[in-house]
Amino acid sequence: MTGWAVEAAGVEKRYGGVTALKGVDLRIPEGAIHGLIGPNGAGKSTLFDILCGITKPSGGRVSVLGMDVAALPAHHVARRGVGRTFQRTATFRDSTVRENLLFASYGRMRHSVLQRMARAPAWREDMAAFETRADAVLETCGLAHLSDQPAAALAYGTQRRLAVAVMLMNDPKILFLDEPVAGMNDAETAEFIALVRDIARGRTIVIVEHDMAAIGALCSEVLVMVDGAQVVSDTPERALAHPDVVAAYLGTDADD
Amino acid sequence: MDLLIQTLINGLILGAGYALVAVGLTVIFGTLHIVNFAHGAFFALGAYATLLIERAGAPYLLAIPLAVLCVAAIGFALEATIVRRALYDQGEHGSIIVTFAISQAIVAAIILVVGPDPLPVPSPFGQTAVSVGGFFLSAQRIFIAAASVAVLAGFALWLRRSVKGQQILAVSQNARGALYSGINVPLIRSLSFLLGIAAAGLAGALMGPMISAFPTMGDANVIVAFTVVILGGLGSIGGAMLGALVIGLGNALFETYVSVSWTPALGWVLVILVLLLRPQGLMGRAQLDRH
Amino acid sequence: MKLRAKAALAALAVLVATPAAQAADPVKIGMVLPLTGPTAGYGKDGKLGADMAAAEINAAGGILDGREIELVYEDEKGAPQDGVAAVQKLMTRERVQAIIAGMNSSITLAESAITKNRILHVNPAAQADAITAQGSPWLFQINNTASTNATIFHTYLTEQMAPKAIAVMGENTEFNKAVLENLREIVGESSVELAEIATYDGATTDFTSIITRLKSTGADMIYVIDAYPARTAQIWKQIRQQGGFPMEAHAVGTVQRSAIVPAEGAMEGVITADIFIAEGATGDMARFIDRFTEQNGVAPNKVSLVVYEAVKVVAGAMDKAGSADDYALISDTLRGNVWTTPRGALSFDDNGRAKAPYFYIHKVTGEDVGLLDTFEVE
Ligand SMILES: Nc1ncnc2c1ncn2[C@@H]1O[C@H](COP(=O)(O)OP(=O)(O)OP(=O)(O)O)[C@@H](O)[C@H]1O
Ligand SMILES: [Mg+2]
């Protein structure tokens, strides 16, 4: 155990002529709630994709929970304790809330096809374990009363909580949230902040967010990125007061 | 009245056949987001495999599953060597070119190996027609309809009840979310491709005795399947089945009571109407979540 | 830079070499056939005939004082745009001296627009009158025109078979429209009734509803006009499954083994007609059939025959005219002479149309057609 949930050094990513990341260094201690901010196109989502193993970096080293994520298929990374939600929320729209959670649980189930068909004890144990876990997760995320609703019918803010719930089914040790409160009203945002505090116990959480109030309320430290490069890493108040950060935000993101 | 009943029967039987081709297309589109222009070529492969296996001495009913296995094996080889590398996550533009090239290659290979002439695919149902209460029903068509309905029902059940089936549904709804739910998305995509191809091969094996085996036999059927899939909603399996029924019945009624020459246009008119009134298709999702 | 120098050198070499090599240079003939696509069977049959003709000509010492015939094949894939591309490629890239192209009428029409006034074009099989009606001086046709064939066949259907009412189904093409027009005319002069005409699009996959509809008219004769072998087989199977009709006929010149075999007996007894039949052949024709069968292991069909004749006629006319590229002279030679072919004496009229000496009524028997009646064409 190194004590670091994320250790990344000199991470680069090029898409043809576009350089999305120009050598980013990032260390996140285990158990922290860490922020990642920067104007649109700064490379935040790209960095998330690399940390989760969905995108392979063009250069640099990345270690998450001690794993060399660049060398592993994404679903393996996911099964070994890395969860993430997406900027454009993506639930399993046609399925109910409970089915959404079930989709995420197959990776942990151990029964065979035959046992499933025969409704054998192994199958029943797996299903019982799923039900217990699903009930707990739904309770935590405030979705218990919606468990039979189709995901597409949920309010937008609720869908974002569902996305978190789906991830919690695999009990991730680190959870990446990409702009989780974007598009939520104040009440929903406050609820979501409480949820993040609640689930942060025993895990590391990394948040990309344009809502500075949420960042300020949750994070002990933020990394500010501009144009694929890091500008500063500090507490939220001090980072936001940094002259380069002020310039970057005033220059490019005035409407946000 | 008799004419109407005969027409409705024709339409239902026709629809069952369309559904099989269309479901294969839509499963591949739903999970892989590629438009498989090689579907017709795999359809033809199914008919040729049946024919060759029958020539080797197997009876038709045994030749069908063996032929489907052969087509799936060819599909697997192409998936592992070309489709997987060239297509996944590359969007629909690349897929059109690559699958079109695959289809041309398969057709050329058939011409080289077996020749261009249409060949009969023997079936024990042959030309037998059953006359029930004055209505003529070809035995082969009844068999096609029964086999299609059975296979599609089994497939629907498998999607609902099995882990892999559920994972196919998950991937087709949201591939990235599925990946982070720990689902082996590449495996599910390969599996979906194989299933889609196998369905095309099965359709070819079933319809071969009716339309004979010839290299481009899949073209016309796949064009109909495309209208069915768009009508039902791209990627929606239930939609493909409903669309097939609508087009099958629509075509039969239109041909009998209105005009034969305009029937192919009917499918597209229905498609345009549906796209105007319900852009996502009869049972499609309002908006596809892409990456 | 280097490459360009090389190309220039090569061009020079060709210039220097050309005059000396000319006598031995082969005469290139461009062959446009459907080698793939739904009518690829015709392409295969035609190629056998063409290869045999070229081999015979070359074995006999070639033409124009020892020049061999070289056939250059291009695939028209059963589609007009591919036919046009094939002809263009043969003319510009391969620099052939004549084009033999013509199976399907719409494709041949498109191709003849490219060849008109530019190169000698012989159409072996396509029948539409429009092809030779456009006044193209260097265009010739081996097969009868559709109207000649249709008139004889439709007269036979109405007068000899004399049904009460005919139900017709056929693909919706320009060519079939002309055939239907002819049918309406000839039926109109008789007491036979036209119960219904159903035309379908090329993309149609199923014919049960059409046949159901035609049967419901109570017609006692079905007449199918379709040139695609696989579809022909499928249509007749479906007609058979719905109980068939008392009298059954299929359009002239389109019923080959490639349709009869996949129909698996469903075409048994269907009446059709053509300018060729293997059964009962004598003289030159019998010898042609024997040679062909020996070389290829299968008997020739109409397509093999007309393509064979086309190659022979082109080579013969060039030889007699003493030129491979003076098309006016070659065309005059073609019109001014009588050409001996397996079918007998063939001569071309002002429109470039040959008339077959005989016309045969066929009846599908087993895996081939049998001879029912013979007409001499006046
Ligand atoms: N697949 C891709 N191909 C090409 N360029 C890409 C790709 N993905 C991202 N980029 C580019 O990389 C840069 C960083 O994008 P990224 O999505 O990481 O920014 P972001 O910081 O998440 O922005 P936002 O706040 O808008 O979400 C952008 O210029 C983007 O256009
Ligand atoms: Mg982003």
Short mmCIF file of N, CA, C and O in Angstrom, two decimals, chain C residues 8 28 32 62-63 91 98 119 128-129 134 177 184 202 223-224 233 239 247 263 265 272 283 325 331 343 350:
data_model
loop_
_atom_site.label_atom_id
_atom_site.label_comp_id
_atom_site.label_asym_id
_atom_site.label_seq_id
_atom_site.Cartn_x
_atom_site.Cartn_y
_atom_site.Cartn_z
N ALA C 8 8.45 8.19 -69.99
CA ALA C 8 8.71 8.75 -71.31
C ALA C 8 9.49 7.73 -72.15
O ALA C 8 9.18 7.51 -73.32
N LYS C 28 -7.78 -6.97 -80.47
CA LYS C 28 -8.46 -7.08 -79.17
C LYS C 28 -9.95 -6.83 -79.34
O LYS C 28 -10.35 -5.82 -79.92
N VAL C 32 -18.20 -7.58 -72.95
CA VAL C 32 -18.87 -7.11 -71.73
C VAL C 32 -19.97 -8.10 -71.38
O VAL C 32 -20.95 -8.23 -72.11
N GLY C 62 -5.88 -17.20 -87.38
CA GLY C 62 -6.23 -15.82 -87.04
C GLY C 62 -6.86 -15.09 -88.21
O GLY C 62 -7.36 -15.71 -89.16
N ILE C 63 -6.86 -13.74 -88.13
CA ILE C 63 -7.46 -12.93 -89.20
C ILE C 63 -6.43 -11.92 -89.68
O ILE C 63 -5.38 -11.72 -89.05
N MET C 91 -12.68 0.67 -74.02
CA MET C 91 -12.35 1.55 -75.13
C MET C 91 -11.12 2.41 -74.83
O MET C 91 -10.26 2.57 -75.68
N ALA C 98 -13.23 -3.72 -81.06
CA ALA C 98 -14.67 -3.88 -81.21
C ALA C 98 -15.23 -4.25 -79.84
O ALA C 98 -14.51 -4.74 -78.98
N ILE C 119 -17.22 3.07 -82.14
CA ILE C 119 -16.58 1.76 -82.25
C ILE C 119 -17.61 0.74 -82.74
O ILE C 119 -18.83 0.95 -82.56
N ALA C 128 -34.53 -5.77 -77.15
CA ALA C 128 -35.43 -4.62 -77.28
C ALA C 128 -35.25 -3.94 -78.63
O ALA C 128 -34.13 -3.70 -79.07
N ASP C 129 -36.37 -3.60 -79.29
CA ASP C 129 -36.31 -2.97 -80.60
C ASP C 129 -35.57 -1.65 -80.53
O ASP C 129 -34.90 -1.24 -81.48
N GLN C 134 -32.13 3.12 -82.94
CA GLN C 134 -31.59 4.46 -82.76
C GLN C 134 -30.68 4.91 -83.90
O GLN C 134 -30.09 5.98 -83.83
N LYS C 177 -42.38 -3.73 -71.02
CA LYS C 177 -43.48 -2.87 -71.47
C LYS C 177 -43.74 -3.09 -72.96
O LYS C 177 -44.89 -3.19 -73.39
N ARG C 184 -50.95 -7.03 -75.95
CA ARG C 184 -52.25 -6.36 -75.98
C ARG C 184 -52.77 -6.29 -77.42
O ARG C 184 -53.94 -6.56 -77.68
N GLY C 202 -38.24 -4.96 -59.37
CA GLY C 202 -37.12 -5.89 -59.30
C GLY C 202 -36.76 -6.31 -57.89
O GLY C 202 -36.13 -7.34 -57.68
N TYR C 223 -49.07 -16.26 -67.93
CA TYR C 223 -47.94 -15.93 -68.82
C TYR C 223 -46.97 -15.07 -68.02
O TYR C 223 -47.31 -13.99 -67.57
N VAL C 224 -45.77 -15.62 -67.79
CA VAL C 224 -44.78 -14.93 -66.96
C VAL C 224 -43.71 -14.31 -67.86
O VAL C 224 -43.17 -14.98 -68.74
N ALA C 233 -37.40 -19.26 -61.37
CA ALA C 233 -37.60 -20.51 -60.64
C ALA C 233 -38.52 -20.29 -59.45
O ALA C 233 -39.45 -21.07 -59.20
N ILE C 239 -46.18 -20.57 -58.16
CA ILE C 239 -47.38 -20.85 -58.97
C ILE C 239 -47.81 -22.29 -58.74
O ILE C 239 -48.99 -22.59 -58.53
N MET C 247 -53.07 -23.65 -68.42
CA MET C 247 -52.05 -23.41 -69.45
C MET C 247 -51.02 -22.44 -68.86
O MET C 247 -51.39 -21.47 -68.20
N ALA C 263 -35.82 -24.67 -60.28
CA ALA C 263 -37.28 -24.74 -60.10
C ALA C 263 -37.71 -26.12 -59.65
O ALA C 263 -38.85 -26.32 -59.24
N GLY C 265 -38.57 -28.95 -60.98
CA GLY C 265 -39.75 -29.59 -61.54
C GLY C 265 -40.97 -28.70 -61.63
O GLY C 265 -41.95 -29.06 -62.28
N THR C 272 -42.60 -22.15 -73.84
CA THR C 272 -41.81 -20.95 -74.11
C THR C 272 -41.28 -21.07 -75.53
O THR C 272 -41.74 -21.95 -76.29
N GLY C 283 -26.71 -31.06 -89.13
CA GLY C 283 -25.73 -30.29 -89.89
C GLY C 283 -24.77 -29.49 -89.02
O GLY C 283 -24.26 -29.98 -88.02
N ASP C 325 -10.11 -1.55 -87.85
CA ASP C 325 -10.61 -0.32 -87.25
C ASP C 325 -11.30 0.63 -88.23
O ASP C 325 -11.71 1.71 -87.84
N SER C 331 -18.66 -2.27 -91.33
CA SER C 331 -20.12 -2.31 -91.26
C SER C 331 -20.73 -2.58 -92.62
O SER C 331 -21.70 -3.34 -92.74
N ARG C 343 -26.52 -21.75 -86.98
CA ARG C 343 -27.96 -21.75 -87.22
C ARG C 343 -28.30 -21.74 -88.70
O ARG C 343 -29.44 -21.93 -89.08
N ASP C 350 -30.65 -2.98 -92.72
CA ASP C 350 -30.09 -1.63 -92.59
C ASP C 350 -29.92 -1.21 -91.14
O ASP C 350 -29.03 -0.44 -90.80
#
